[in-house]
PDB file of C-alpha atoms in Angstrom:
ATOM      1  CA  UNK A   1     -36.778  -9.057  25.808  1.00 79.00           C
ATOM      2  CA  UNK A   2     -34.601  -7.222  27.789  1.00 88.00           C
ATOM      3  CA  UNK A   3     -32.408  -4.178  26.443  1.00 92.00           C
ATOM      4  CA  UNK A   4     -28.540  -4.953  27.275  1.00 94.00           C
ATOM      5  CA  UNK A   5     -26.973  -2.621  25.037  1.00 95.00           C
ATOM      6  CA  UNK A   6     -25.524  -0.146  27.403  1.00 94.00           C
ATOM      7  CA  UNK A   7     -24.535  -2.680  29.824  1.00 94.00           C
ATOM      8  CA  UNK A   8     -22.438  -4.457  26.741  1.00 94.00           C
ATOM      9  CA  UNK A   9     -21.269  -1.224  26.023  1.00 95.00           C
ATOM     10  CA  UNK A  10     -19.852  -0.434  29.390  1.00 94.00           C
ATOM     11  CA  UNK A  11     -18.668  -4.127  29.792  1.00 95.00           C
ATOM     12  CA  UNK A  12     -16.451  -4.001  26.587  1.00 94.00           C
ATOM     13  CA  UNK A  13     -12.547  -3.617  26.326  1.00 94.00           C
ATOM     14  CA  UNK A  14     -10.354  -4.038  23.273  1.00 91.00           C
ATOM     15  CA  UNK A  15      -7.681  -6.952  24.141  1.00 89.00           C
ATOM     16  CA  UNK A  16      -4.888  -5.343  21.897  1.00 85.00           C
ATOM     17  CA  UNK A  17      -1.595  -7.222  22.351  1.00 90.00           C
ATOM     18  CA  UNK A  18       1.288  -5.085  23.332  1.00 90.00           C
ATOM     19  CA  UNK A  19       3.367  -5.900  20.080  1.00 90.00           C
ATOM     20  CA  UNK A  20       0.936  -6.228  16.763  1.00 91.00           C
ATOM     21  CA  UNK A  21       1.599  -5.930  13.520  1.00 94.00           C
ATOM     22  CA  UNK A  22      -0.956  -6.352  10.727  1.00 94.00           C
ATOM     23  CA  UNK A  23       1.614  -7.315   7.948  1.00 96.00           C
ATOM     24  CA  UNK A  24       2.795 -10.197   9.925  1.00 96.00           C
ATOM     25  CA  UNK A  25      -0.859 -11.253  11.027  1.00 95.00           C
ATOM     26  CA  UNK A  26      -1.920 -10.815   7.370  1.00 96.00           C
ATOM     27  CA  UNK A  27       1.063 -12.757   5.813  1.00 97.00           C
ATOM     28  CA  UNK A  28       4.466 -12.690   7.351  1.00 97.00           C
ATOM     29  CA  UNK A  29       3.065 -15.628   9.841  1.00 96.00           C
ATOM     30  CA  UNK A  30       2.496 -18.028   7.017  1.00 97.00           C
ATOM     31  CA  UNK A  31       5.682 -16.716   4.378  1.00 97.00           C
ATOM     32  CA  UNK A  32       7.895 -19.493   5.929  1.00 96.00           C
ATOM     33  CA  UNK A  33       5.598 -22.288   3.921  1.00 96.00           C
ATOM     34  CA  UNK A  34       6.964 -21.492   0.330  1.00 96.00           C
ATOM     35  CA  UNK A  35       3.654 -23.841  -0.751  1.00 96.00           C
ATOM     36  CA  UNK A  36       0.762 -21.973   1.339  1.00 97.00           C
ATOM     37  CA  UNK A  37      -0.943 -20.394  -1.446  1.00 97.00           C
ATOM     38  CA  UNK A  38      -2.099 -16.254  -0.802  1.00 97.00           C
ATOM     39  CA  UNK A  39      -3.482 -15.148  -3.900  1.00 96.00           C
ATOM     40  CA  UNK A  40      -4.694 -15.831  -7.568  1.00 97.00           C
ATOM     41  CA  UNK A  41      -4.815 -13.011 -10.301  1.00 95.00           C
ATOM     42  CA  UNK A  42      -6.181 -12.677 -13.536  1.00 95.00           C
ATOM     43  CA  UNK A  43      -5.868  -9.218 -15.725  1.00 89.00           C
ATOM     44  CA  UNK A  44      -8.227  -7.957 -18.339  1.00 89.00           C
ATOM     45  CA  UNK A  45      -6.209 -10.153 -20.815  1.00 93.00           C
ATOM     46  CA  UNK A  46      -6.622 -13.257 -19.170  1.00 95.00           C
ATOM     47  CA  UNK A  47      -3.213 -13.159 -18.032  1.00 93.00           C
ATOM     48  CA  UNK A  48      -2.928 -15.387 -14.751  1.00 95.00           C
ATOM     49  CA  UNK A  49      -0.611 -15.395 -11.501  1.00 95.00           C
ATOM     50  CA  UNK A  50      -0.522 -17.241  -8.146  1.00 97.00           C
ATOM     51  CA  UNK A  51       1.262 -16.225  -5.423  1.00 97.00           C
ATOM     52  CA  UNK A  52       2.376 -17.998  -2.071  1.00 98.00           C
ATOM     53  CA  UNK A  53       2.569 -15.991   0.841  1.00 98.00           C
ATOM     54  CA  UNK A  54       6.163 -16.398   0.498  1.00 98.00           C
ATOM     55  CA  UNK A  55       6.108 -14.750  -2.620  1.00 97.00           C
ATOM     56  CA  UNK A  56       4.284 -11.767  -1.006  1.00 97.00           C
ATOM     57  CA  UNK A  57       6.157 -11.488   1.995  1.00 98.00           C
ATOM     58  CA  UNK A  58       9.337 -11.271  -0.343  1.00 97.00           C
ATOM     59  CA  UNK A  59       8.141  -8.581  -2.702  1.00 96.00           C
ATOM     60  CA  UNK A  60       6.843  -6.392   0.570  1.00 97.00           C
ATOM     61  CA  UNK A  61      10.219  -6.663   2.341  1.00 97.00           C
ATOM     62  CA  UNK A  62      12.022  -5.666  -1.283  1.00 96.00           C
ATOM     63  CA  UNK A  63       9.536  -3.116  -1.346  1.00 96.00           C
ATOM     64  CA  UNK A  64       9.924  -2.005   2.653  1.00 97.00           C
ATOM     65  CA  UNK A  65      13.742  -1.537   1.820  1.00 97.00           C
ATOM     66  CA  UNK A  66      13.572   0.257  -0.735  1.00 95.00           C
ATOM     67  CA  UNK A  67      11.078   2.943   0.831  1.00 97.00           C
ATOM     68  CA  UNK A  68      13.460   2.896   3.739  1.00 97.00           C
ATOM     69  CA  UNK A  69      15.879   3.508   1.246  1.00 96.00           C
ATOM     70  CA  UNK A  70      14.007   6.778   0.251  1.00 95.00           C
ATOM     71  CA  UNK A  71      14.138   7.702   3.949  1.00 96.00           C
ATOM     72  CA  UNK A  72      10.080   6.559   4.630  1.00 97.00           C
ATOM     73  CA  UNK A  73      10.016   5.884   8.367  1.00 97.00           C
ATOM     74  CA  UNK A  74       7.399   4.678  10.642  1.00 97.00           C
ATOM     75  CA  UNK A  75       4.607   7.312  10.655  1.00 97.00           C
ATOM     76  CA  UNK A  76       5.259   8.720   7.350  1.00 98.00           C
ATOM     77  CA  UNK A  77       2.165   8.215   4.864  1.00 98.00           C
ATOM     78  CA  UNK A  78       2.513   6.575   1.779  1.00 98.00           C
ATOM     79  CA  UNK A  79      -0.149   6.934  -0.878  1.00 98.00           C
ATOM     80  CA  UNK A  80      -1.282   3.535  -2.749  1.00 98.00           C
ATOM     81  CA  UNK A  81      -3.130   5.063  -5.667  1.00 97.00           C
ATOM     82  CA  UNK A  82      -4.008   1.403  -7.189  1.00 96.00           C
ATOM     83  CA  UNK A  83      -6.577  -0.840  -8.877  1.00 94.00           C
ATOM     84  CA  UNK A  84      -6.732  -4.100  -7.159  1.00 92.00           C
ATOM     85  CA  UNK A  85      -3.432  -5.882  -8.448  1.00 91.00           C
ATOM     86  CA  UNK A  86      -1.309  -7.988  -6.636  1.00 94.00           C
ATOM     87  CA  UNK A  87       1.143  -4.831  -6.193  1.00 93.00           C
ATOM     88  CA  UNK A  88      -1.591  -3.151  -4.145  1.00 96.00           C
ATOM     89  CA  UNK A  89      -1.542  -6.079  -1.463  1.00 97.00           C
ATOM     90  CA  UNK A  90       2.204  -5.999  -1.697  1.00 97.00           C
ATOM     91  CA  UNK A  91       2.307  -2.252  -1.058  1.00 97.00           C
ATOM     92  CA  UNK A  92      -0.116  -2.370   1.958  1.00 98.00           C
ATOM     93  CA  UNK A  93       2.121  -5.348   3.487  1.00 98.00           C
ATOM     94  CA  UNK A  94       5.047  -3.514   2.744  1.00 98.00           C
ATOM     95  CA  UNK A  95       3.936  -0.243   4.451  1.00 98.00           C
ATOM     96  CA  UNK A  96       2.048  -1.776   7.584  1.00 98.00           C
ATOM     97  CA  UNK A  97       5.594  -3.683   8.332  1.00 97.00           C
ATOM     98  CA  UNK A  98       7.467  -1.092   8.895  1.00 97.00           C
ATOM     99  CA  UNK A  99       4.958   1.241  10.392  1.00 97.00           C
ATOM    100  CA  UNK A 100       4.618   3.565   7.829  1.00 98.00           C
ATOM    101  CA  UNK A 101       0.692   4.751   7.335  1.00 98.00           C
ATOM    102  CA  UNK A 102      -1.038   3.464   4.162  1.00 98.00           C
ATOM    103  CA  UNK A 103      -3.466   5.882   2.411  1.00 98.00           C
ATOM    104  CA  UNK A 104      -5.519   4.592   0.309  1.00 98.00           C
ATOM    105  CA  UNK A 105      -6.541   6.736  -2.669  1.00 98.00           C
ATOM    106  CA  UNK A 106      -8.973   5.514  -5.627  1.00 97.00           C
ATOM    107  CA  UNK A 107      -7.314   4.777  -8.898  1.00 94.00           C
ATOM    108  CA  UNK A 108     -10.705   6.461 -10.245  1.00 95.00           C
ATOM    109  CA  UNK A 109      -9.771   9.813  -8.404  1.00 96.00           C
ATOM    110  CA  UNK A 110      -8.968  12.642 -10.403  1.00 96.00           C
ATOM    111  CA  UNK A 111      -6.205  15.501  -9.825  1.00 97.00           C
ATOM    112  CA  UNK A 112      -8.266  17.640  -7.647  1.00 97.00           C
ATOM    113  CA  UNK A 113      -9.340  14.914  -5.602  1.00 98.00           C
ATOM    114  CA  UNK A 114      -5.985  13.218  -5.022  1.00 98.00           C
ATOM    115  CA  UNK A 115      -4.155  17.103  -4.474  1.00 98.00           C
ATOM    116  CA  UNK A 116      -6.927  17.363  -1.847  1.00 98.00           C
ATOM    117  CA  UNK A 117      -6.352  14.042   0.185  1.00 98.00           C
ATOM    118  CA  UNK A 118      -2.415  14.186  -0.839  1.00 98.00           C
ATOM    119  CA  UNK A 119      -1.839  17.316   0.819  1.00 98.00           C
ATOM    120  CA  UNK A 120      -3.904  17.658   3.782  1.00 98.00           C
ATOM    121  CA  UNK A 121      -2.522  14.048   4.774  1.00 98.00           C
ATOM    122  CA  UNK A 122       0.916  15.326   3.944  1.00 98.00           C
ATOM    123  CA  UNK A 123       2.088  11.897   1.719  1.00 98.00           C
ATOM    124  CA  UNK A 124       5.475  11.582   1.094  1.00 97.00           C
ATOM    125  CA  UNK A 125       5.286   8.734  -1.325  1.00 96.00           C
ATOM    126  CA  UNK A 126       2.702   7.710  -3.653  1.00 96.00           C
ATOM    127  CA  UNK A 127       2.429   4.469  -5.497  1.00 96.00           C
ATOM    128  CA  UNK A 128       0.999   4.746  -9.057  1.00 95.00           C
ATOM    129  CA  UNK A 129       0.388   2.719 -11.925  1.00 92.00           C
ATOM    130  CA  UNK A 130      -0.023   3.521 -16.043  1.00 91.00           C
ATOM    131  CA  UNK A 131      -3.949   4.142 -15.278  1.00 90.00           C
ATOM    132  CA  UNK A 132      -3.388   6.740 -12.728  1.00 93.00           C
ATOM    133  CA  UNK A 133       0.351   8.471 -13.197  1.00 93.00           C
ATOM    134  CA  UNK A 134      -1.008  10.703 -15.098  1.00 93.00           C
ATOM    135  CA  UNK A 135      -3.283  12.694 -12.799  1.00 95.00           C
ATOM    136  CA  UNK A 136      -0.664  12.271 -10.238  1.00 95.00           C
ATOM    137  CA  UNK A 137       1.563  14.407 -12.487  1.00 93.00           C
ATOM    138  CA  UNK A 138      -0.931  17.228 -13.487  1.00 93.00           C
ATOM    139  CA  UNK A 139      -0.407  17.977  -9.245  1.00 95.00           C
ATOM    140  CA  UNK A 140       2.778  16.753  -8.328  1.00 93.00           C
ATOM    141  CA  UNK A 141       4.205  20.274  -8.139  1.00 93.00           C
ATOM    142  CA  UNK A 142       1.363  21.183  -5.794  1.00 96.00           C
ATOM    143  CA  UNK A 143       2.166  18.788  -3.382  1.00 96.00           C
ATOM    144  CA  UNK A 144       5.024  20.165  -0.854  1.00 96.00           C
ATOM    145  CA  UNK A 145       5.707  16.926   0.943  1.00 97.00           C
ATOM    146  CA  UNK A 146       5.499  14.247  -1.972  1.00 96.00           C
ATOM    147  CA  UNK A 147       9.071  13.479  -2.181  1.00 94.00           C
ATOM    148  CA  UNK A 148       9.128  10.048  -4.255  1.00 94.00           C
ATOM    149  CA  UNK A 149       6.915   8.497  -6.750  1.00 93.00           C
ATOM    150  CA  UNK A 150       7.033   4.830  -7.624  1.00 93.00           C
ATOM    151  CA  UNK A 151       5.470   3.392 -10.534  1.00 90.00           C
ATOM    152  CA  UNK A 152       4.676  -0.160 -11.130  1.00 88.00           C
ATOM    153  CA  UNK A 153       2.669  -2.384 -13.696  1.00 84.00           C
ATOM    154  CA  UNK A 154       5.022  -0.320 -16.478  1.00 80.00           C
ATOM    155  CA  UNK A 155       3.960   3.263 -15.530  1.00 80.00           C
ATOM    156  CA  UNK A 156       5.900   5.680 -17.442  1.00 66.00           C
ATOM    157  CA  UNK A 157       5.213   9.336 -17.874  1.00 59.00           C
ATOM    158  CA  UNK A 158       7.609  12.507 -18.994  1.00 46.00           C
ATOM    159  CA  UNK A 159      10.217  12.937 -15.560  1.00 49.00           C
ATOM    160  CA  UNK A 160      10.351   9.645 -14.663  1.00 46.00           C
ATOM    161  CA  UNK A 161      13.245   7.638 -14.430  1.00 40.00           C
ATOM    162  CA  UNK A 162      13.597   3.706 -14.653  1.00 42.00           C
ATOM    163  CA  UNK A 163      14.394   2.418 -11.080  1.00 41.00           C
ATOM    164  CA  UNK A 164      16.571  -0.814 -10.188  1.00 40.00           C
ATOM    165  CA  UNK A 165      14.584  -3.968 -10.892  1.00 39.00           C
ATOM    166  CA  UNK A 166      15.631  -7.523 -10.039  1.00 38.00           C
ATOM    167  CA  UNK A 167      14.030 -10.403 -12.229  1.00 39.00           C
ATOM    168  CA  UNK A 168      10.906 -10.875  -9.555  1.00 39.00           C
ATOM    169  CA  UNK A 169      10.135  -7.518  -8.394  1.00 37.00           C
ATOM    170  CA  UNK A 170       7.878  -5.391 -10.036  1.00 36.00           C
ATOM    171  CA  UNK A 171       9.385  -2.785 -12.240  1.00 39.00           C
ATOM    172  CA  UNK A 172       9.530   0.517 -10.411  1.00 43.00           C
ATOM    173  CA  UNK A 173       9.847   3.979 -11.851  1.00 45.00           C
ATOM    174  CA  UNK A 174      10.925   7.117  -9.386  1.00 44.00           C
ATOM    175  CA  UNK A 175       9.044  10.707 -10.908  1.00 40.00           C
ATOM    176  CA  UNK A 176      11.673  13.586  -9.965  1.00 35.00           C
TER     177      UNK A 176
END
């Protein structure tokens, strides 16, 4: 058998379209069909929810608008400190569609690991939930680029104030 690795390597070229948005490729292109199923979710207590692409896109649009209202623009880093939950998928779509950069951080990271990554990435916003907000609050004052913290899933901590909420939007809290 002949080794063709060098030939294949030299001949390979990425075919990247001039205009491409991963959020549209993953969700937006199917969002017009309200019946197109996207996600089933079940939490530890057995509560379940089902989401269509339309549901995810609508929630992502709301989050993109909220992030833009907070001053997030193309190229800004947004830390996602969430476990696998619907809000995590929504956050990625929202961040990608506005051209911001998602900074995925494990919900298992302690304060030092979060501080190192968020400081060096210059994250301006962080999304947290009840199990991750305490670790972020412990280092909040040592993150000079962090302007806003958005909590989902009932995240509450001293220094947080409730954000505006529509009946279908995840609860949001902002840490000052």
